[in-house]
mmCIF file with all atom_site columns, C-alpha atoms in Angstrom:
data_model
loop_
_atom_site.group_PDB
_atom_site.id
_atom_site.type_symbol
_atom_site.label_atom_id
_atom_site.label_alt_id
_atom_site.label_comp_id
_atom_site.label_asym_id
_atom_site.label_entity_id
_atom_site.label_seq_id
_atom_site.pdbx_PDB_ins_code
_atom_site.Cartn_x
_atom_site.Cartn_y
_atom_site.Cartn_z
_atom_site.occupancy
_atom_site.B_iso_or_equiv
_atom_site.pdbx_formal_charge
_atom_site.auth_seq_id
_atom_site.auth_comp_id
_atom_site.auth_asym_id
_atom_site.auth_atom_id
_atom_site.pdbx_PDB_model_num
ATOM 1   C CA . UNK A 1 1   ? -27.057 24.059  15.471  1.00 0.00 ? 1   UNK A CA 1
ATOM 2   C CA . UNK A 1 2   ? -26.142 24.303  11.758  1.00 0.00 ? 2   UNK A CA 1
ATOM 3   C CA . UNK A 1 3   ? -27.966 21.296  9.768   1.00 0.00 ? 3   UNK A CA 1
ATOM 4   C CA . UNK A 1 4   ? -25.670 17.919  9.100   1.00 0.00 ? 4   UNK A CA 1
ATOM 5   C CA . UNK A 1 5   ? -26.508 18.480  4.773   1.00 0.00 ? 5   UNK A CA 1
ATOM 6   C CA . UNK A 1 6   ? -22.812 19.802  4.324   1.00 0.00 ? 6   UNK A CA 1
ATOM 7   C CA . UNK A 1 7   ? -21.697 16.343  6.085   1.00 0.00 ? 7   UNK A CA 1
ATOM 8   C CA . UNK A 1 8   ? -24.206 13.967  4.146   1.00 0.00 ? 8   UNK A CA 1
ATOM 9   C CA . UNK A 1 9   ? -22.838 15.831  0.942   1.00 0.00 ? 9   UNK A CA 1
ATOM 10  C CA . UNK A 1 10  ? -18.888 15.159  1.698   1.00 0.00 ? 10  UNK A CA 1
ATOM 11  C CA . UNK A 1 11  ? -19.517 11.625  2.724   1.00 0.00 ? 11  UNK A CA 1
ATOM 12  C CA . UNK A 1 12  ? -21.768 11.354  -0.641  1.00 0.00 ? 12  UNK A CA 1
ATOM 13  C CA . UNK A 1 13  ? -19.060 12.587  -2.707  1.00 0.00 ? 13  UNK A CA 1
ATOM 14  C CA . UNK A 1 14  ? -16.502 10.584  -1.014  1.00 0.00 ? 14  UNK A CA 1
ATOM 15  C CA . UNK A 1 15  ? -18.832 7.203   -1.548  1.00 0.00 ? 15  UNK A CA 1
ATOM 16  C CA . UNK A 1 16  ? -19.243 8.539   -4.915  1.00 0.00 ? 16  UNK A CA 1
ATOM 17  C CA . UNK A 1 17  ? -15.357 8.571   -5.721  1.00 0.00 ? 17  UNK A CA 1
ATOM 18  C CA . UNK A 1 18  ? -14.289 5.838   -3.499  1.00 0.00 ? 18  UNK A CA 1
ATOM 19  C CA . UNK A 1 19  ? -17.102 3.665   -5.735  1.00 0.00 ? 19  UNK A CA 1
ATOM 20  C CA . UNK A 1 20  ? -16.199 4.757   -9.014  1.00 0.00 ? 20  UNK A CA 1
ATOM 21  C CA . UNK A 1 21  ? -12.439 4.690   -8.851  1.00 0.00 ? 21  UNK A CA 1
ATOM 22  C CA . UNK A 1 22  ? -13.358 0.787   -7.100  1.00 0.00 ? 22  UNK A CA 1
ATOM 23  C CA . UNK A 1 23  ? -15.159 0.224   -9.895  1.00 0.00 ? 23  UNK A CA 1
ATOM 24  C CA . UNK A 1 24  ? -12.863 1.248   -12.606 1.00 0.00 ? 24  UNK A CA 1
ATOM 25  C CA . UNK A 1 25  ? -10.515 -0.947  -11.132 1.00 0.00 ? 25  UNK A CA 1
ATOM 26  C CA . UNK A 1 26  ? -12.296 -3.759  -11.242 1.00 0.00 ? 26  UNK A CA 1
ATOM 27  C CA . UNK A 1 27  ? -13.847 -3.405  -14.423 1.00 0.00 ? 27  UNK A CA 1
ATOM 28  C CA . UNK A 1 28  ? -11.059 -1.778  -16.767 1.00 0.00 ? 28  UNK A CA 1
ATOM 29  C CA . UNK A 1 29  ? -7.815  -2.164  -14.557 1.00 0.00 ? 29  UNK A CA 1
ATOM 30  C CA . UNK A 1 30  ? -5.930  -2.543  -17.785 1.00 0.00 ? 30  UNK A CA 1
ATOM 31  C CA . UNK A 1 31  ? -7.185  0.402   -19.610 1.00 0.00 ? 31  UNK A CA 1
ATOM 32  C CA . UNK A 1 32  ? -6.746  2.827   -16.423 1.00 0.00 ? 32  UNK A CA 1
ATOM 33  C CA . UNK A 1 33  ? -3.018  1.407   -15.877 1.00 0.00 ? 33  UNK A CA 1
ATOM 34  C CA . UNK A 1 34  ? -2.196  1.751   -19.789 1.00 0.00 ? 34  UNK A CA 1
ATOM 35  C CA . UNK A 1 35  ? -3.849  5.104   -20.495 1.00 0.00 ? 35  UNK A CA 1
ATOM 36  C CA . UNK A 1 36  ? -2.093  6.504   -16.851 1.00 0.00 ? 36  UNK A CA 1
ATOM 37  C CA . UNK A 1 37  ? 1.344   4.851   -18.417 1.00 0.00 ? 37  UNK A CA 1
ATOM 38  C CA . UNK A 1 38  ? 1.741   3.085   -15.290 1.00 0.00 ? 38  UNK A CA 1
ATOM 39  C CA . UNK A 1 39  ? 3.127   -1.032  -15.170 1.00 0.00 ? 39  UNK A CA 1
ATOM 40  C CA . UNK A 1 40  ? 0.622   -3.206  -14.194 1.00 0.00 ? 40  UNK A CA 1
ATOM 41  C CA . UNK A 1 41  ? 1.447   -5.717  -11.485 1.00 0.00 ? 41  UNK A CA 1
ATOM 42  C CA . UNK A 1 42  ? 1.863   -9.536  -11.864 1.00 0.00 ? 42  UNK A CA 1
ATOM 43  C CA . UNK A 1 43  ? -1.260  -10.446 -11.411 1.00 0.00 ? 43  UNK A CA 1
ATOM 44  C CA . UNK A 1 44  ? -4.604  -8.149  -11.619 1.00 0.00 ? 44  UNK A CA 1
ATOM 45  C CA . UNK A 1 45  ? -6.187  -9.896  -8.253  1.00 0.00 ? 45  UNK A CA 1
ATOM 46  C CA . UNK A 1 46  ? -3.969  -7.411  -6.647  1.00 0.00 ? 46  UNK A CA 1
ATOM 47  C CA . UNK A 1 47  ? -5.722  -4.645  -8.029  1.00 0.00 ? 47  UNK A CA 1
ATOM 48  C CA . UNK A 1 48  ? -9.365  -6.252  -8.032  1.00 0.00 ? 48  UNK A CA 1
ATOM 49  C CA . UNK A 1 49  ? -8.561  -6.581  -4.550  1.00 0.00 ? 49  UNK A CA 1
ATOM 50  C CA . UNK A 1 50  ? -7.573  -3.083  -3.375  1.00 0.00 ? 50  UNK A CA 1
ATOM 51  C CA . UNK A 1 51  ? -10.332 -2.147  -5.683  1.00 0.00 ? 51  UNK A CA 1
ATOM 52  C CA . UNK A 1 52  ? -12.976 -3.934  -3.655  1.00 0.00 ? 52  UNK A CA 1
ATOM 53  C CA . UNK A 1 53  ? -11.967 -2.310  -0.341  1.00 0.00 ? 53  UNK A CA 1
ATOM 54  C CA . UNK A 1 54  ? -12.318 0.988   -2.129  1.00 0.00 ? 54  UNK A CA 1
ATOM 55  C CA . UNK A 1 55  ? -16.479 0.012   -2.791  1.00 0.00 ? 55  UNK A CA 1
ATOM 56  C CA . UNK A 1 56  ? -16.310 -1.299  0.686   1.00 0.00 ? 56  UNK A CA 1
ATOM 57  C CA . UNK A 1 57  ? -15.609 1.956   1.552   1.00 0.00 ? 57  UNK A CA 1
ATOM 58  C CA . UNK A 1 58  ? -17.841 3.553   -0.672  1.00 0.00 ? 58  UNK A CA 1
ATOM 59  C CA . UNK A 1 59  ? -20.485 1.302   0.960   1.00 0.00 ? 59  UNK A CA 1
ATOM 60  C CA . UNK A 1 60  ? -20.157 2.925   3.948   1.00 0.00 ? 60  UNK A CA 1
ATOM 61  C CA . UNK A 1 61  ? -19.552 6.270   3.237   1.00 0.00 ? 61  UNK A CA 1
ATOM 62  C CA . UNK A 1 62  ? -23.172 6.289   2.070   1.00 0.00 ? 62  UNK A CA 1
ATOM 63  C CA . UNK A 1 63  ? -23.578 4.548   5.272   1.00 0.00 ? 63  UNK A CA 1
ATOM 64  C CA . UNK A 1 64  ? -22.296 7.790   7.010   1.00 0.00 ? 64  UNK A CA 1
ATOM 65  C CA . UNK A 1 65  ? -24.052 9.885   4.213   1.00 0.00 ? 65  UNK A CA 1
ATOM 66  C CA . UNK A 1 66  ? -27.527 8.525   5.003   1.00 0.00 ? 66  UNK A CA 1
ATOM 67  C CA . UNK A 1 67  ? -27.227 9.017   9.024   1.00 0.00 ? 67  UNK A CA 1
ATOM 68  C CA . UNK A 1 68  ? -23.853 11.030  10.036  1.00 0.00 ? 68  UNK A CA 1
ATOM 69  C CA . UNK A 1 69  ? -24.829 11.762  14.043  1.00 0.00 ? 69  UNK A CA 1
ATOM 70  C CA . UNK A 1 70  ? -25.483 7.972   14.039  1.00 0.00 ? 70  UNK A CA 1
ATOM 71  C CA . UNK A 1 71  ? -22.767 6.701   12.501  1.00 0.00 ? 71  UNK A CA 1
ATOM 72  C CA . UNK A 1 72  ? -19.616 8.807   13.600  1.00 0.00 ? 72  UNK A CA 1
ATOM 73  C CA . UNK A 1 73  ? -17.883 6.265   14.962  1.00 0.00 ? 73  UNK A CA 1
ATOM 74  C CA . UNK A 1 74  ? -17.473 4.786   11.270  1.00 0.00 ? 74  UNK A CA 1
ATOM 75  C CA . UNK A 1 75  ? -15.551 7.733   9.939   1.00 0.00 ? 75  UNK A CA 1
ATOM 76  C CA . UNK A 1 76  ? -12.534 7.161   12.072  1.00 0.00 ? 76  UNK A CA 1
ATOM 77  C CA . UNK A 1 77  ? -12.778 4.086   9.407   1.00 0.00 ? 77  UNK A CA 1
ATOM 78  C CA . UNK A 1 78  ? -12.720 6.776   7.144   1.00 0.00 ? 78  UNK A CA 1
ATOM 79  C CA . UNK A 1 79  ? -9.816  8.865   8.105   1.00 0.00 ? 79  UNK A CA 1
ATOM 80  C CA . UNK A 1 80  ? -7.473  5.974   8.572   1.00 0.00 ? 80  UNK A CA 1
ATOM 81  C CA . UNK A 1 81  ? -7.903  4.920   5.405   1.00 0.00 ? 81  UNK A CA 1
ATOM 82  C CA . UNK A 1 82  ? -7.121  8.258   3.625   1.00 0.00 ? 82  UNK A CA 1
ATOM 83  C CA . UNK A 1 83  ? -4.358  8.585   5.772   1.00 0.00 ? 83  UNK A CA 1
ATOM 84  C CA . UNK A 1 84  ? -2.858  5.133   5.453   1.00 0.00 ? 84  UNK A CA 1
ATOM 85  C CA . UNK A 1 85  ? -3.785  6.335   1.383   1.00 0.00 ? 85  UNK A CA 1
ATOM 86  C CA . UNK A 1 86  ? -1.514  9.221   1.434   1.00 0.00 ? 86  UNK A CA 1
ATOM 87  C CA . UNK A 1 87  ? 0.737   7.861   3.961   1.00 0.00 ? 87  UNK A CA 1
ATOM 88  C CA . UNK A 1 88  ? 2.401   4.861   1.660   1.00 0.00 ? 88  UNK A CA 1
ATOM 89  C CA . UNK A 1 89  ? 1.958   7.083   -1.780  1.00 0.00 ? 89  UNK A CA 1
ATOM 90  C CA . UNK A 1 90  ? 4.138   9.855   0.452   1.00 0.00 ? 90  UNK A CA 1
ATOM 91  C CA . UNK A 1 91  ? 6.217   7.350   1.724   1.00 0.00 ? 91  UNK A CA 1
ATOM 92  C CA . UNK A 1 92  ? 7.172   5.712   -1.755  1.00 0.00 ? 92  UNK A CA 1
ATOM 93  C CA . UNK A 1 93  ? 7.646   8.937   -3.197  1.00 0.00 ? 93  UNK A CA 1
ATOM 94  C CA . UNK A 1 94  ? 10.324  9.749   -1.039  1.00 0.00 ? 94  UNK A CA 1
ATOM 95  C CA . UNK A 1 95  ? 11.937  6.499   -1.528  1.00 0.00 ? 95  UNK A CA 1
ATOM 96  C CA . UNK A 1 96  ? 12.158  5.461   -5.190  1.00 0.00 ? 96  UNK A CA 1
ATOM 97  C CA . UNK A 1 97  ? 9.122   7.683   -6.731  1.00 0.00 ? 97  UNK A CA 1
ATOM 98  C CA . UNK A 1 98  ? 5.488   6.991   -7.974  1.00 0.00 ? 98  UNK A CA 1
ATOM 99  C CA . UNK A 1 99  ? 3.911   7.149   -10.875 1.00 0.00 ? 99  UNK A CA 1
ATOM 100 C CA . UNK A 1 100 ? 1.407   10.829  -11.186 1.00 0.00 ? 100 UNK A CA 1
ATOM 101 C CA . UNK A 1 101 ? -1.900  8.543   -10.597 1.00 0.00 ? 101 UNK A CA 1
ATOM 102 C CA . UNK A 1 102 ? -1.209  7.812   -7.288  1.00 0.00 ? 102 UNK A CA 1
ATOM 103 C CA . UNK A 1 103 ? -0.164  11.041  -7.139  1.00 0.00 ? 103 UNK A CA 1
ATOM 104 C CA . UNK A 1 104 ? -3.519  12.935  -7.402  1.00 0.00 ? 104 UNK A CA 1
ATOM 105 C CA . UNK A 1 105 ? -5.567  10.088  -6.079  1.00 0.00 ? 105 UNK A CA 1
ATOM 106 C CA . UNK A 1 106 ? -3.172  11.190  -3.071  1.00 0.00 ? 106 UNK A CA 1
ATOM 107 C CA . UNK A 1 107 ? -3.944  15.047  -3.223  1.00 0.00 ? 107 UNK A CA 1
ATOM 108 C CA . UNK A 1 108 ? -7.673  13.956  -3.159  1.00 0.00 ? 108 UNK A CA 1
ATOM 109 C CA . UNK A 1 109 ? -7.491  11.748  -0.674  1.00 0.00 ? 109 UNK A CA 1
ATOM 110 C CA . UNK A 1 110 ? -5.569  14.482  1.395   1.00 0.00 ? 110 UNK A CA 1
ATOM 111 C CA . UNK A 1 111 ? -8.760  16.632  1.178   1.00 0.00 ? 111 UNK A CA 1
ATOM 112 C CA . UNK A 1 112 ? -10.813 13.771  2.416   1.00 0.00 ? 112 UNK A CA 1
ATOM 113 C CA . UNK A 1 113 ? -8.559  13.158  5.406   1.00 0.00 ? 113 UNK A CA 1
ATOM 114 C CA . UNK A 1 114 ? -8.557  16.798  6.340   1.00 0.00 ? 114 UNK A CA 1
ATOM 115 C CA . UNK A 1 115 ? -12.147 17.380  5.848   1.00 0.00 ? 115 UNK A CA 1
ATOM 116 C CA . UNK A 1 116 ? -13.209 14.145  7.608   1.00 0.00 ? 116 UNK A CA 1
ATOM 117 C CA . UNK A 1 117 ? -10.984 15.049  10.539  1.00 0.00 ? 117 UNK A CA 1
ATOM 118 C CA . UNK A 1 118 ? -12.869 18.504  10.232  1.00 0.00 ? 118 UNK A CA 1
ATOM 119 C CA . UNK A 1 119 ? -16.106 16.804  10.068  1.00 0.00 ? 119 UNK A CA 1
ATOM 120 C CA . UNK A 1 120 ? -15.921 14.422  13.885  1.00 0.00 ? 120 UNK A CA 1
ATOM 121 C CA . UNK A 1 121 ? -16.065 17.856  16.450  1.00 0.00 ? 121 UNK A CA 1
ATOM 122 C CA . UNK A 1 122 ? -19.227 18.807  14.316  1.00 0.00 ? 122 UNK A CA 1
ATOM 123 C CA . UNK A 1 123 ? -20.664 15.255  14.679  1.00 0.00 ? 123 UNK A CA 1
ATOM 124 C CA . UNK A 1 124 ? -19.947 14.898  17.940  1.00 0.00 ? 124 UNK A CA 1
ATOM 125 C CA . UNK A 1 125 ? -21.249 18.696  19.103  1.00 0.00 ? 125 UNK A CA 1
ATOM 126 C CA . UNK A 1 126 ? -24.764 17.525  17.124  1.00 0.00 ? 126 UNK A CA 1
ATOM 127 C CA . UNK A 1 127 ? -24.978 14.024  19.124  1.00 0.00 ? 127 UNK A CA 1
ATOM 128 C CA . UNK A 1 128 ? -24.671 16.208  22.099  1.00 0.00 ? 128 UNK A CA 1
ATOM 129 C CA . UNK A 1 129 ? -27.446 18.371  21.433  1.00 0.00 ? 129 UNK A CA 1
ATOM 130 C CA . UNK A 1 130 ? -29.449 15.834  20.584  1.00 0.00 ? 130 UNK A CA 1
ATOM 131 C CA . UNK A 1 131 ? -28.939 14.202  24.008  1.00 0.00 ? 131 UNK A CA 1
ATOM 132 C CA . UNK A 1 132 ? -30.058 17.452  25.920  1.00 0.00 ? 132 UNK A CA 1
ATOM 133 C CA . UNK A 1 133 ? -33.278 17.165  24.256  1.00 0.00 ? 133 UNK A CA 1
#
C-alpha cells in the first residue's frame, strides 16, 4: 500500500489556503475587495463571517492532514464545502455574473473537490488494510 504523504500534503495545502484566504478576510476585507474591484457588502460581519468558516475549515483540514486514515469521515466535510463553493459561484454566474475573484477561488476550489473526492477510495482501501493486520 502506497504511503498516505501525498494525502497529508493536499489536506496541508488545502488548510494552508482555506486559512490564509480566512485570514485575509478577516484582517484586510477592504483592501482584498478594493484591489479585486469588487463592491463590498453592507456590512463587513458578512464577510468576517464566511471568513471564519473558511479557518474553521482550515482547522480541520490540518485535522485530516495530521491523521487522514483516522479522520476520513471529516473530508466528506470537505467536499461539500468545495462543492457548495463552486456550486453558488456557478450558479450566480449563470444568472446575473460574478466578479473574477470568485471566479478563481472557484477554479481552485474545483481542484479541491475533485482531488478530495479522489482522495476517500484511497482512505478507505488504507483503513482496510490496516484492519487485516
Amino acid at each position: 500500500m502506497k504511503s498516505l504523504l501525498p494525502i497529508r500534503i493536499l489536506y496541508s495545502v488545502a488548510a494552508a489556503y482555506d486559512g490564509l484566504l480566512g485570514l485575509a478576510f478577516i484582517f484586510a476585507a477592504p483592501v482584498v475587495f478594493q484591489w479585486a474591484g469588487v463592491t463590498p457588502p453592507n456590512h463587513w460581519g458578512y464577510v468576517h463571517f464566511a471568513a471564519g468558516m473558511l479557518v474553521i475549515f482550515a482547522l480541520m483540514f490540518l485535522r485530516i492532514a495530521w491523521d487522514p486514515a483516522g479522520n476520513r469521515a471529516l473530508v466528506i466535510y470537505g467536499v461539500l464545502l468545495k462543492a457548495c463553493y463552486v456550486a453558488t459561484v456557478v450558479w450566480h454566474e449563470f444568472h446575473g455574473g460574478v466578479p473574477p475573484i470568485w471566479k478563481v477561488f472557484a477554479a481552485f476550489d474545483t481542484v479541491f473537490l475533485i482531488l478530495f473526492i479522489l482522495s476517500l477510495p484511497r482512505l478507505g482501501a488504507y483503513v482496510r488494510m490496516q484492519r487485516n493486520f
